[in-house]
mmCIF file of C-alpha atoms in Angstrom:
data_model
loop_
_atom_site.group_PDB
_atom_site.id
_atom_site.type_symbol
_atom_site.label_atom_id
_atom_site.label_comp_id
_atom_site.label_asym_id
_atom_site.label_seq_id
_atom_site.Cartn_x
_atom_site.Cartn_y
_atom_site.Cartn_z
ATOM 1 C CA UNK A 21 0.000 0.000 0.000
ATOM 2 C CA UNK A 22 1.129 3.538 -0.617
ATOM 3 C CA UNK A 23 2.965 5.352 2.169
ATOM 4 C CA UNK A 24 0.490 6.597 4.732
ATOM 5 C CA UNK A 25 -2.387 4.383 3.552
ATOM 6 C CA UNK A 26 -3.939 1.887 5.947
ATOM 7 C CA UNK A 27 -6.206 -0.324 3.857
ATOM 8 C CA UNK A 28 -9.175 -2.010 5.484
ATOM 9 C CA UNK A 29 -9.997 -4.531 2.761
ATOM 10 C CA UNK A 30 -13.557 -5.863 2.825
ATOM 11 C CA UNK A 31 -14.139 -8.880 0.596
ATOM 12 C CA UNK A 32 -17.810 -9.116 -0.377
ATOM 13 C CA UNK A 33 -20.518 -6.569 -1.092
ATOM 14 C CA UNK A 34 -23.519 -8.324 0.407
ATOM 15 C CA UNK A 35 -25.207 -7.629 3.743
ATOM 16 C CA UNK A 36 -22.248 -8.553 5.968
ATOM 17 C CA UNK A 37 -19.582 -6.730 3.958
ATOM 18 C CA UNK A 38 -21.746 -3.661 3.463
ATOM 19 C CA UNK A 39 -22.727 -3.600 7.117
ATOM 20 C CA UNK A 40 -19.148 -3.730 8.408
ATOM 21 C CA UNK A 41 -18.001 -1.102 5.880
ATOM 22 C CA UNK A 42 -20.725 1.330 6.903
ATOM 23 C CA UNK A 43 -20.308 0.665 10.612
ATOM 24 C CA UNK A 44 -16.589 1.419 10.490
ATOM 25 C CA UNK A 45 -17.038 4.488 8.286
ATOM 26 C CA UNK A 46 -19.742 5.894 10.557
ATOM 27 C CA UNK A 47 -18.531 5.023 14.029
ATOM 28 C CA UNK A 48 -14.797 4.211 14.095
ATOM 29 C CA UNK A 49 -12.721 5.534 11.203
ATOM 30 C CA UNK A 50 -13.613 9.184 11.924
ATOM 31 C CA UNK A 51 -12.298 8.747 15.494
ATOM 32 C CA UNK A 52 -8.962 7.152 14.567
ATOM 33 C CA UNK A 53 -5.858 9.379 14.823
ATOM 34 C CA UNK A 54 -4.872 11.013 11.539
ATOM 35 C CA UNK A 55 -1.132 11.060 12.257
ATOM 36 C CA UNK A 56 -0.926 7.265 11.914
ATOM 37 C CA UNK A 57 -1.971 7.341 8.266
ATOM 38 C CA UNK A 58 -5.096 7.498 6.154
ATOM 39 C CA UNK A 59 -7.576 4.714 6.823
ATOM 40 C CA UNK A 60 -9.474 3.611 3.748
ATOM 41 C CA UNK A 61 -12.090 0.940 3.057
ATOM 42 C CA UNK A 62 -11.417 -1.086 -0.093
ATOM 43 C CA UNK A 63 -14.616 -2.951 -0.982
ATOM 44 C CA UNK A 64 -14.071 -5.897 -3.319
ATOM 45 C CA UNK A 65 -17.116 -7.424 -5.031
ATOM 46 C CA UNK A 66 -17.623 -9.387 -8.284
ATOM 47 C CA UNK A 67 -20.242 -6.871 -9.422
ATOM 48 C CA UNK A 68 -20.809 -3.123 -9.211
ATOM 49 C CA UNK A 69 -24.277 -4.020 -7.930
ATOM 50 C CA UNK A 70 -25.581 -5.092 -4.554
ATOM 51 C CA UNK A 71 -27.869 -8.094 -5.045
ATOM 52 C CA UNK A 72 -30.595 -8.401 -2.400
ATOM 53 C CA UNK A 73 -30.804 -12.145 -2.628
ATOM 54 C CA UNK A 74 -33.539 -12.568 -0.017
ATOM 55 C CA UNK A 75 -35.948 -11.663 -2.834
ATOM 56 C CA UNK A 76 -34.732 -14.464 -5.126
ATOM 57 C CA UNK A 77 -37.622 -16.958 -4.733
ATOM 58 C CA UNK A 78 -40.012 -14.389 -6.208
ATOM 59 C CA UNK A 79 -37.667 -12.083 -8.148
ATOM 60 C CA UNK A 80 -36.291 -15.013 -10.148
ATOM 61 C CA UNK A 81 -39.717 -15.464 -11.758
ATOM 62 C CA UNK A 82 -39.537 -12.164 -13.638
ATOM 63 C CA UNK A 83 -39.864 -8.395 -13.598
ATOM 64 C CA UNK A 84 -43.623 -8.373 -13.084
ATOM 65 C CA UNK A 85 -43.190 -10.206 -9.796
ATOM 66 C CA UNK A 86 -40.396 -8.011 -8.399
ATOM 67 C CA UNK A 87 -38.744 -5.455 -10.708
ATOM 68 C CA UNK A 88 -34.951 -5.546 -10.778
ATOM 69 C CA UNK A 89 -34.596 -2.012 -9.414
ATOM 70 C CA UNK A 90 -35.914 -3.373 -6.118
ATOM 71 C CA UNK A 91 -33.199 -6.013 -5.693
ATOM 72 C CA UNK A 92 -30.214 -4.741 -7.741
ATOM 73 C CA UNK A 93 -28.543 -1.527 -6.572
ATOM 74 C CA UNK A 94 -25.430 0.463 -7.494
ATOM 75 C CA UNK A 95 -22.919 -0.120 -4.699
ATOM 76 C CA UNK A 96 -21.320 3.304 -5.054
ATOM 77 C CA UNK A 97 -24.666 5.020 -4.504
ATOM 78 C CA UNK A 98 -24.783 3.504 -1.045
ATOM 79 C CA UNK A 99 -21.554 5.243 -0.009
ATOM 80 C CA UNK A 100 -21.969 8.711 -1.477
ATOM 81 C CA UNK A 101 -22.331 10.342 1.954
ATOM 82 C CA UNK A 102 -18.687 9.612 2.814
ATOM 83 C CA UNK A 103 -15.568 11.512 1.686
ATOM 84 C CA UNK A 104 -14.440 10.149 -1.713
ATOM 85 C CA UNK A 105 -10.988 9.264 -0.399
ATOM 86 C CA UNK A 106 -12.431 7.093 2.396
ATOM 87 C CA UNK A 107 -13.476 4.184 0.162
ATOM 88 C CA UNK A 108 -12.406 2.528 -3.091
ATOM 89 C CA UNK A 109 -14.366 -0.067 -5.065
ATOM 90 C CA UNK A 110 -12.734 -3.005 -6.815
ATOM 91 C CA UNK A 111 -14.748 -5.164 -9.204
ATOM 92 C CA UNK A 112 -13.300 -8.607 -8.725
ATOM 93 C CA UNK A 113 -13.078 -11.655 -6.510
ATOM 94 C CA UNK A 114 -10.430 -12.888 -4.112
ATOM 95 C CA UNK A 115 -8.441 -15.847 -5.416
ATOM 96 C CA UNK A 116 -5.714 -16.204 -2.776
ATOM 97 C CA UNK A 117 -4.558 -14.897 0.580
ATOM 98 C CA UNK A 118 -1.003 -14.504 1.847
ATOM 99 C CA UNK A 119 -1.609 -13.659 5.465
ATOM 100 C CA UNK A 120 2.092 -13.678 6.338
ATOM 101 C CA UNK A 121 2.619 -10.691 4.020
ATOM 102 C CA UNK A 122 -0.895 -9.240 4.574
ATOM 103 C CA UNK A 123 -1.762 -9.429 0.892
ATOM 104 C CA UNK A 124 -4.874 -10.642 -0.919
ATOM 105 C CA UNK A 125 -4.850 -11.425 -4.641
ATOM 106 C CA UNK A 126 -7.931 -10.321 -6.565
ATOM 107 C CA UNK A 127 -8.981 -11.331 -10.082
ATOM 108 C CA UNK A 128 -10.988 -8.828 -12.090
ATOM 109 C CA UNK A 129 -14.445 -10.034 -13.134
ATOM 110 C CA UNK A 130 -14.418 -8.166 -16.416
ATOM 111 C CA UNK A 131 -13.129 -9.513 -19.729
ATOM 112 C CA UNK A 132 -9.527 -8.793 -18.801
ATOM 113 C CA UNK A 133 -9.404 -11.353 -15.953
ATOM 114 C CA UNK A 134 -6.317 -9.521 -14.743
ATOM 115 C CA UNK A 135 -5.036 -10.108 -11.228
ATOM 116 C CA UNK A 136 -3.734 -7.634 -8.700
ATOM 117 C CA UNK A 137 -2.361 -7.831 -5.196
ATOM 118 C CA UNK A 138 -3.961 -5.645 -2.561
ATOM 119 C CA UNK A 139 -2.061 -5.106 0.691
ATOM 120 C CA UNK A 140 -4.168 -4.798 3.805
ATOM 121 C CA UNK A 141 -3.806 -3.368 7.282
ATOM 122 C CA UNK A 142 -7.051 -5.087 8.282
ATOM 123 C CA UNK A 143 -8.999 -7.716 6.349
ATOM 124 C CA UNK A 144 -12.693 -8.579 6.560
ATOM 125 C CA UNK A 145 -13.706 -11.820 4.846
ATOM 126 C CA UNK A 146 -17.392 -11.498 3.958
ATOM 127 C CA UNK A 147 -17.521 -13.504 0.733
ATOM 128 C CA UNK A 148 -20.726 -15.256 1.738
ATOM 129 C CA UNK A 149 -21.998 -18.574 0.469
ATOM 130 C CA UNK A 150 -23.610 -19.911 -2.661
ATOM 131 C CA UNK A 151 -26.762 -21.945 -3.027
ATOM 132 C CA UNK A 152 -26.969 -25.038 -5.198
ATOM 133 C CA UNK A 153 -29.029 -23.105 -7.751
ATOM 134 C CA UNK A 154 -27.258 -20.198 -9.460
ATOM 135 C CA UNK A 155 -30.333 -17.958 -9.415
ATOM 136 C CA UNK A 156 -30.324 -17.805 -5.616
ATOM 137 C CA UNK A 157 -26.944 -16.181 -5.072
ATOM 138 C CA UNK A 158 -24.439 -13.783 -6.580
ATOM 139 C CA UNK A 159 -20.960 -15.212 -6.780
ATOM 140 C CA UNK A 160 -20.370 -13.584 -10.153
ATOM 141 C CA UNK A 161 -21.376 -10.510 -12.087
ATOM 142 C CA UNK A 162 -24.798 -8.909 -12.338
ATOM 143 C CA UNK A 163 -24.991 -10.127 -15.929
ATOM 144 C CA UNK A 164 -24.598 -13.699 -14.686
ATOM 145 C CA UNK A 165 -27.404 -13.211 -12.168
ATOM 146 C CA UNK A 166 -29.717 -11.864 -14.868
ATOM 147 C CA UNK A 167 -28.785 -14.718 -17.207
ATOM 148 C CA UNK A 168 -29.541 -17.325 -14.538
ATOM 149 C CA UNK A 169 -32.912 -15.672 -13.861
ATOM 150 C CA UNK A 170 -33.749 -15.691 -17.583
ATOM 151 C CA UNK A 171 -32.797 -19.359 -17.922
ATOM 152 C CA UNK A 172 -34.906 -20.277 -14.891
ATOM 153 C CA UNK A 173 -37.917 -18.358 -16.243
ATOM 154 C CA UNK A 174 -37.659 -20.090 -19.628
ATOM 155 C CA UNK A 175 -37.598 -23.502 -17.997
ATOM 156 C CA UNK A 176 -40.479 -22.690 -15.648
ATOM 157 C CA UNK A 177 -42.700 -21.353 -18.433
ATOM 158 C CA UNK A 178 -43.321 -24.699 -20.124
ATOM 159 C CA UNK A 179 -42.672 -27.035 -17.200
ATOM 160 C CA UNK A 180 -45.331 -29.591 -16.352
ATOM 161 C CA UNK A 181 -43.440 -31.326 -13.561
ATOM 162 C CA UNK A 182 -41.129 -29.928 -10.879
ATOM 163 C CA UNK A 183 -39.282 -31.470 -7.953
ATOM 164 C CA UNK A 184 -37.861 -29.276 -5.198
ATOM 165 C CA UNK A 185 -35.476 -30.876 -2.724
ATOM 166 C CA UNK A 186 -35.140 -29.273 0.689
ATOM 167 C CA UNK A 187 -37.634 -28.553 3.451
ATOM 168 C CA UNK A 188 -36.004 -25.409 4.793
ATOM 169 C CA UNK A 189 -37.187 -21.842 4.161
ATOM 170 C CA UNK A 190 -35.731 -21.614 0.647
ATOM 171 C CA UNK A 191 -37.432 -24.827 -0.434
ATOM 172 C CA UNK A 192 -40.773 -23.806 1.072
ATOM 173 C CA UNK A 193 -40.635 -20.284 -0.374
ATOM 174 C CA UNK A 194 -39.653 -21.543 -3.823
ATOM 175 C CA UNK A 195 -42.409 -24.155 -3.802
ATOM 176 C CA UNK A 196 -44.972 -21.555 -2.763
ATOM 177 C CA UNK A 197 -43.987 -19.090 -5.480
ATOM 178 C CA UNK A 198 -43.963 -21.767 -8.189
ATOM 179 C CA UNK A 199 -47.221 -23.280 -6.972
ATOM 180 C CA UNK A 200 -49.081 -19.988 -7.141
ATOM 181 C CA UNK A 201 -47.514 -19.045 -10.487
ATOM 182 C CA UNK A 202 -48.265 -22.352 -12.205
ATOM 183 C CA UNK A 203 -51.414 -23.558 -10.458
ATOM 184 C CA UNK A 204 -53.019 -20.451 -9.019
ATOM 185 C CA UNK A 205 -54.645 -20.267 -5.608
ATOM 186 C CA UNK A 206 -57.810 -22.020 -4.427
ATOM 187 C CA UNK A 207 -61.169 -20.332 -4.291
ATOM 188 C CA UNK A 208 -62.965 -19.365 -1.099
ATOM 189 C CA UNK A 209 -64.460 -22.811 -0.490
ATOM 190 C CA UNK A 210 -61.743 -25.010 -1.980
ATOM 191 C CA UNK A 211 -58.598 -26.551 -0.543
ATOM 192 C CA UNK A 212 -56.768 -26.958 -3.869
ATOM 193 C CA UNK A 213 -56.424 -24.902 -7.066
ATOM 194 C CA UNK A 214 -59.294 -25.193 -9.518
ATOM 195 C CA UNK A 215 -57.021 -25.542 -12.556
ATOM 196 C CA UNK A 216 -53.818 -27.302 -11.610
ATOM 197 C CA UNK A 217 -51.432 -27.308 -14.583
ATOM 198 C CA UNK A 218 -48.140 -28.471 -13.094
ATOM 199 C CA UNK A 219 -47.152 -31.320 -10.790
ATOM 200 C CA UNK A 220 -44.931 -29.749 -8.135
ATOM 201 C CA UNK A 221 -43.494 -31.901 -5.357
ATOM 202 C CA UNK A 222 -41.422 -30.736 -2.417
ATOM 203 C CA UNK A 223 -39.251 -33.401 -0.786
ATOM 204 C CA UNK A 224 -38.347 -32.291 2.733
ATOM 205 C CA UNK A 225 -35.542 -34.829 3.110
ATOM 206 C CA UNK A 226 -36.571 -35.310 6.736
ATOM 207 C CA UNK A 227 -39.601 -35.814 8.917
ATOM 208 C CA UNK A 228 -41.174 -32.372 8.435
ATOM 209 C CA UNK A 229 -40.858 -28.933 6.902
ATOM 210 C CA UNK A 230 -38.950 -26.078 8.566
ATOM 211 C CA UNK A 231 -37.265 -28.276 11.194
ATOM 212 C CA UNK A 232 -35.807 -25.328 13.151
ATOM 213 C CA UNK A 233 -39.334 -24.186 13.997
ATOM 214 C CA UNK A 234 -41.931 -25.973 16.117
ATOM 215 C CA UNK A 235 -43.710 -28.849 14.296
ATOM 216 C CA UNK A 236 -47.072 -27.055 14.155
ATOM 217 C CA UNK A 237 -45.580 -24.258 12.047
ATOM 218 C CA UNK A 238 -44.164 -26.720 9.540
ATOM 219 C CA UNK A 239 -47.534 -28.447 9.370
ATOM 220 C CA UNK A 240 -49.236 -25.148 8.573
ATOM 221 C CA UNK A 241 -46.685 -24.467 5.835
ATOM 222 C CA UNK A 242 -47.496 -27.869 4.355
ATOM 223 C CA UNK A 243 -51.218 -27.060 4.424
ATOM 224 C CA UNK A 244 -50.622 -23.743 2.638
ATOM 225 C CA UNK A 245 -48.476 -25.472 0.000
ATOM 226 C CA UNK A 246 -51.142 -28.063 -0.715
ATOM 227 C CA UNK A 247 -53.594 -25.205 -1.306
ATOM 228 C CA UNK A 248 -51.267 -24.113 -4.121
ATOM 229 C CA UNK A 249 -51.145 -27.548 -5.707
ATOM 230 C CA UNK A 250 -47.803 -28.541 -4.184
ATOM 231 C CA UNK A 251 -47.414 -32.095 -2.894
ATOM 232 C CA UNK A 252 -45.099 -32.633 0.076
ATOM 233 C CA UNK A 253 -43.147 -35.857 0.659
ATOM 234 C CA UNK A 254 -41.195 -36.668 3.827
ATOM 235 C CA UNK A 255 -38.661 -39.365 4.599
ATOM 236 C CA UNK A 256 -37.006 -39.378 1.175
ATOM 237 C CA UNK A 257 -34.047 -37.337 0.000
ATOM 238 C CA UNK A 258 -32.484 -37.140 -3.411
ATOM 239 C CA UNK A 259 -29.074 -38.769 -3.871
ATOM 240 C CA UNK A 260 -28.269 -37.898 -7.482
ATOM 241 C CA UNK A 261 -29.607 -36.487 -10.729
ATOM 242 C CA UNK A 262 -28.905 -37.197 -14.378
ATOM 243 C CA UNK A 263 -30.104 -35.966 -17.743
ATOM 244 C CA UNK A 264 -32.443 -38.169 -19.774
ATOM 245 C CA UNK A 265 -32.255 -38.398 -23.558
ATOM 246 C CA UNK A 266 -35.429 -36.300 -23.837
ATOM 247 C CA UNK A 267 -33.830 -33.430 -21.911
ATOM 248 C CA UNK A 268 -35.674 -34.060 -18.670
ATOM 249 C CA UNK A 269 -33.985 -34.660 -15.323
ATOM 250 C CA UNK A 270 -33.969 -38.076 -13.667
ATOM 251 C CA UNK A 271 -33.909 -37.783 -9.876
ATOM 252 C CA UNK A 272 -32.749 -40.755 -7.807
ATOM 253 C CA UNK A 273 -33.902 -40.990 -4.190
ATOM 254 C CA UNK A 274 -32.526 -42.574 -1.038
ATOM 255 C CA UNK A 275 -34.787 -45.621 -1.386
ATOM 256 C CA UNK A 276 -33.495 -46.324 -4.893
ATOM 257 C CA UNK A 277 -36.595 -45.032 -6.669
ATOM 258 C CA UNK A 278 -36.376 -42.572 -9.558
ATOM 259 C CA UNK A 279 -38.588 -39.887 -11.014
ATOM 260 C CA UNK A 280 -38.324 -37.976 -14.289
ATOM 261 C CA UNK A 281 -39.258 -34.278 -14.258
ATOM 262 C CA UNK A 282 -38.949 -31.138 -16.342
ATOM 263 C CA UNK A 283 -37.250 -29.155 -13.574
ATOM 264 C CA UNK A 284 -35.284 -30.208 -10.511
ATOM 265 C CA UNK A 285 -34.455 -27.543 -7.908
ATOM 266 C CA UNK A 286 -31.884 -28.286 -5.228
ATOM 267 C CA UNK A 287 -32.617 -26.199 -2.138
ATOM 268 C CA UNK A 288 -30.661 -28.329 0.314
ATOM 269 C CA UNK A 289 -28.026 -25.950 1.611
ATOM 270 C CA UNK A 290 -25.138 -23.645 0.836
ATOM 271 C CA UNK A 291 -21.412 -23.827 0.142
ATOM 272 C CA UNK A 292 -19.126 -21.187 1.660
ATOM 273 C CA UNK A 293 -17.189 -19.060 -0.836
ATOM 274 C CA UNK A 294 -13.858 -19.889 0.744
ATOM 275 C CA UNK A 295 -11.985 -22.114 -1.738
ATOM 276 C CA UNK A 296 -9.410 -19.384 -2.282
ATOM 277 C CA UNK A 297 -8.313 -19.395 1.351
ATOM 278 C CA UNK A 298 -5.395 -21.466 2.667
ATOM 279 C CA UNK A 299 -6.636 -24.834 3.881
ATOM 280 C CA UNK A 300 -5.444 -24.180 7.420
ATOM 281 C CA UNK A 301 -7.972 -21.348 7.697
ATOM 282 C CA UNK A 302 -10.969 -23.519 6.714
ATOM 283 C CA UNK A 303 -12.849 -26.108 8.742
ATOM 284 C CA UNK A 304 -14.047 -29.492 7.489
ATOM 285 C CA UNK A 305 -17.152 -27.935 5.897
ATOM 286 C CA UNK A 306 -15.234 -25.131 4.223
ATOM 287 C CA UNK A 307 -16.227 -22.328 6.585
ATOM 288 C CA UNK A 308 -13.576 -19.936 7.847
ATOM 289 C CA UNK A 309 -12.146 -20.949 11.210
ATOM 290 C CA UNK A 310 -13.589 -17.977 13.036
ATOM 291 C CA UNK A 311 -13.608 -17.112 16.712
ATOM 292 C CA UNK A 312 -17.353 -17.381 17.293
ATOM 293 C CA UNK A 313 -17.306 -14.729 20.011
ATOM 294 C CA UNK A 314 -15.162 -12.010 18.397
ATOM 295 C CA UNK A 315 -15.291 -12.820 14.648
ATOM 296 C CA UNK A 316 -11.489 -12.748 14.525
ATOM 297 C CA UNK A 317 -9.654 -15.279 12.363
ATOM 298 C CA UNK A 318 -6.995 -15.881 14.973
ATOM 299 C CA UNK A 319 -4.876 -18.231 12.838
ATOM 300 C CA UNK A 320 -4.444 -15.582 10.121
ATOM 301 C CA UNK A 321 -2.587 -13.073 12.249
ATOM 302 C CA UNK A 322 -3.627 -9.662 13.548
ATOM 303 C CA UNK A 323 -6.655 -7.768 12.271
ATOM 304 C CA UNK A 324 -8.214 -10.499 10.121
ATOM 305 C CA UNK A 325 -11.942 -11.169 10.556
ATOM 306 C CA UNK A 326 -14.785 -13.170 9.016
ATOM 307 C CA UNK A 327 -18.416 -12.064 9.086
ATOM 308 C CA UNK A 328 -21.612 -13.474 7.601
ATOM 309 C CA UNK A 329 -22.279 -16.833 5.971
ATOM 310 C CA UNK A 330 -18.645 -17.647 5.181
ATOM 311 C CA UNK A 331 -17.684 -17.383 8.859
ATOM 312 C CA UNK A 332 -19.832 -20.306 9.966
ATOM 313 C CA UNK A 333 -20.886 -18.205 12.971
ATOM 314 C CA UNK A 334 -24.573 -18.174 13.839
ATOM 315 C CA UNK A 335 -27.404 -19.500 11.695
ATOM 316 C CA UNK A 336 -26.843 -17.575 8.423
ATOM 317 C CA UNK A 337 -30.110 -15.653 8.600
ATOM 318 C CA UNK A 338 -30.546 -11.963 7.853
ATOM 319 C CA UNK A 339 -31.356 -11.315 11.506
ATOM 320 C CA UNK A 340 -28.191 -13.089 12.607
ATOM 321 C CA UNK A 341 -26.060 -10.949 10.272
ATOM 322 C CA UNK A 342 -27.810 -7.843 11.548
ATOM 323 C CA UNK A 343 -26.676 -8.781 15.066
ATOM 324 C CA UNK A 344 -23.203 -9.913 14.004
ATOM 325 C CA UNK A 345 -22.227 -6.711 12.180
ATOM 326 C CA UNK A 346 -22.170 -4.422 15.264
ATOM 327 C CA UNK A 347 -20.349 -7.037 17.361
ATOM 328 C CA UNK A 348 -17.693 -7.747 14.728
ATOM 329 C CA UNK A 349 -17.305 -4.085 13.767
ATOM 330 C CA UNK A 350 -16.826 -3.043 17.385
ATOM 331 C CA UNK A 351 -13.960 -5.514 17.756
ATOM 332 C CA UNK A 352 -12.436 -4.393 14.456
ATOM 333 C CA UNK A 353 -12.685 -0.755 15.487
ATOM 334 C CA UNK A 354 -11.220 -1.383 18.929
ATOM 335 C CA UNK A 355 -8.352 -3.381 17.391
ATOM 336 C CA UNK A 356 -7.606 -0.460 15.063
ATOM 337 C CA UNK A 357 -7.690 1.967 17.983
ATOM 338 C CA UNK A 358 -5.330 -0.249 19.991
ATOM 339 C CA UNK A 359 -2.892 -0.602 17.089
ATOM 340 C CA UNK A 360 -2.888 3.172 16.641
ATOM 341 C CA UNK A 361 -1.712 3.437 20.263
ATOM 342 C CA UNK A 362 0.966 0.802 19.749
ATOM 343 C CA UNK A 363 -0.900 -1.801 21.780
ATOM 344 C CA UNK A 364 -1.008 -5.483 20.818
ATOM 345 C CA UNK A 365 -4.653 -5.748 21.832
ATOM 346 C CA UNK A 366 -7.442 -3.470 23.065
ATOM 347 C CA UNK A 367 -7.756 -2.552 26.698
ATOM 348 C CA UNK A 368 -10.677 -4.212 28.421
ATOM 349 C CA UNK A 369 -12.895 -7.070 27.238
ATOM 350 C CA UNK A 370 -13.969 -7.716 23.658
ATOM 351 C CA UNK A 371 -17.518 -7.343 22.449
ATOM 352 C CA UNK A 372 -18.937 -10.855 22.470
ATOM 353 C CA UNK A 373 -21.348 -11.942 19.759
ATOM 354 C CA UNK A 374 -24.309 -13.825 21.187
ATOM 355 C CA UNK A 375 -26.636 -15.700 18.876
ATOM 356 C CA UNK A 376 -30.321 -15.095 19.513
ATOM 357 C CA UNK A 377 -31.486 -18.684 19.858
ATOM 358 C CA UNK A 378 -35.153 -17.850 20.278
ATOM 359 C CA UNK A 379 -37.403 -19.245 17.555
ATOM 360 C CA UNK A 380 -37.235 -16.620 14.786
ATOM 361 C CA UNK A 381 -38.017 -17.048 11.086
ATOM 362 C CA UNK A 382 -40.538 -15.684 8.585
ATOM 363 C CA UNK A 383 -41.412 -17.782 5.540
ATOM 364 C CA UNK A 384 -43.903 -16.610 2.891
ATOM 365 C CA UNK A 385 -45.900 -19.356 1.184
ATOM 366 C CA UNK A 386 -47.107 -17.756 -2.027
ATOM 367 C CA UNK A 387 -48.205 -14.146 -2.226
ATOM 368 C CA UNK A 388 -50.860 -14.135 0.475
ATOM 369 C CA UNK A 389 -49.904 -16.706 3.118
ATOM 370 C CA UNK A 390 -46.950 -17.411 5.349
ATOM 371 C CA UNK A 391 -45.678 -18.965 8.552
ATOM 372 C CA UNK A 392 -43.114 -18.010 11.126
ATOM 373 C CA UNK A 393 -42.148 -16.920 14.597
ATOM 374 C CA UNK A 394 -40.337 -14.019 16.193
ATOM 375 C CA UNK A 395 -38.413 -14.273 19.462
ATOM 376 C CA UNK A 396 -40.299 -17.419 20.378
ATOM 377 C CA UNK A 397 -43.776 -16.141 19.542
ATOM 378 C CA UNK A 398 -45.638 -17.720 16.655
ATOM 379 C CA UNK A 399 -46.743 -15.219 14.009
ATOM 380 C CA UNK A 400 -50.112 -15.339 12.246
ATOM 381 C CA UNK A 401 -50.126 -15.660 8.477
ATOM 382 C CA UNK A 402 -51.140 -12.040 7.994
ATOM 383 C CA UNK A 403 -48.147 -10.841 10.025
ATOM 384 C CA UNK A 404 -45.759 -12.883 7.868
ATOM 385 C CA UNK A 405 -47.327 -11.384 4.752
ATOM 386 C CA UNK A 406 -46.991 -7.895 6.240
ATOM 387 C CA UNK A 407 -43.364 -8.409 7.273
ATOM 388 C CA UNK A 408 -42.009 -10.311 4.272
ATOM 389 C CA UNK A 409 -44.604 -11.873 2.005
ATOM 390 C CA UNK A 410 -45.814 -8.713 0.268
ATOM 391 C CA UNK A 411 -42.390 -7.628 -1.051
ATOM 392 C CA UNK A 412 -39.757 -10.110 0.207
ATOM 393 C CA UNK A 413 -38.252 -7.384 2.390
ATOM 394 C CA UNK A 414 -37.143 -5.330 -0.627
ATOM 395 C CA UNK A 415 -38.407 -2.222 1.171
ATOM 396 C CA UNK A 416 -35.551 -2.763 3.640
ATOM 397 C CA UNK A 417 -32.834 -3.254 1.026
ATOM 398 C CA UNK A 418 -32.046 0.448 0.940
ATOM 399 C CA UNK A 419 -31.081 0.400 4.610
ATOM 400 C CA UNK A 420 -28.563 -2.337 3.895
ATOM 401 C CA UNK A 421 -27.176 -0.522 0.867
ATOM 402 C CA UNK A 422 -26.696 2.917 2.430
ATOM 403 C CA UNK A 423 -25.962 1.811 5.983
ATOM 404 C CA UNK A 424 -28.947 3.565 7.522
ATOM 405 C CA UNK A 425 -29.647 0.306 9.367
ATOM 406 C CA UNK A 426 -26.543 1.147 11.412
ATOM 407 C CA UNK A 427 -26.949 4.908 11.571
ATOM 408 C CA UNK A 428 -26.680 4.780 15.346
ATOM 409 C CA UNK A 429 -23.848 2.989 17.065
ATOM 410 C CA UNK A 430 -25.072 -0.138 18.815
ATOM 411 C CA UNK A 431 -24.596 0.140 22.561
ATOM 412 C CA UNK A 432 -23.085 -2.742 24.459
ATOM 413 C CA UNK A 433 -22.008 -3.628 27.973
ATOM 414 C CA UNK A 434 -18.741 -5.552 28.356
ATOM 415 C CA UNK A 435 -19.207 -8.997 29.856
ATOM 416 C CA UNK A 436 -17.808 -9.283 33.358
ATOM 417 C CA UNK A 437 -15.454 -12.248 33.537
#
């Protein structure tokens, strides 16, 4: 880095990376001493756009469902309130880390594919995770996201049979959106659609839907899905897929049975975007070996952190990230303050991240129904629609983009040891 520059490199422009960047720019960087050097955020992301992926189950079906301006945003617009020299944007993705020399290598995601080495004073790994289906995440450019949406829409348009694997929120939400799109909703005195056109089956892979919530909530989700013409099967999970000669997909299940369908959707989990990291910094599942209390990556040397899905800390929900950002950012800021004073570590205790383990999740099932709970209290269907089902939280995307979600510094009380 140039003389006098202290780069805080943030890898990833989704909720975690944006949150930490804004939190530091609002609450810590302005307070750091100027005689040490100029602190600057360098935000590295494969696209110039912030992709609000929470909206994917509905947005992936086309512009008339959720227009792209409600889930794709210019990253730079979110940071226009800060001095221009306080942040740089790099369109690219990390491909290697040399933590001994405090350098990350980034490959451009334009046609050049050029690589560059970026030195860091502090590093925040917020590269997120990717779903099994390309339309549910952004690991590449905005053009790739749009192309995956278009491909999905073309396949859905003529599909007469669909299998969705995975009984978690993504599987349930996807099944609900497809069910209503293809089969419509039932009338006032009917329990199933009047004109079912597509066989849609959701395989939970377990004993029930939404296993992190109480059984009654999963049962209600199943009832709502059946009203949209979606069949639900428990106790079977897919083991493999293959392409048939007619272009359809053959799905093989755990009992050895097979089924041929027009579309197969794998909603069974995520893979952390961490392949580029040294193996000693990754656990057996590929998540960054992160201190679950402080978000530090202790094995990577001073001032290296992981936040969000890639960290393996918490439960990878939006609410978890919203709680993790202030905790992680406070520790980053305090580490920077300590280093500016020549101290090896901050004075006093760290800010400890504590996962809210109370039953909390909201899951729309189509455009008018939904299930969920908040802080241990079950929510009625109307409340789920009001919170998430009407717009898939896109009304809150702006707060993530511009940092207004963290306009005020989160207060905390140090734990007494």
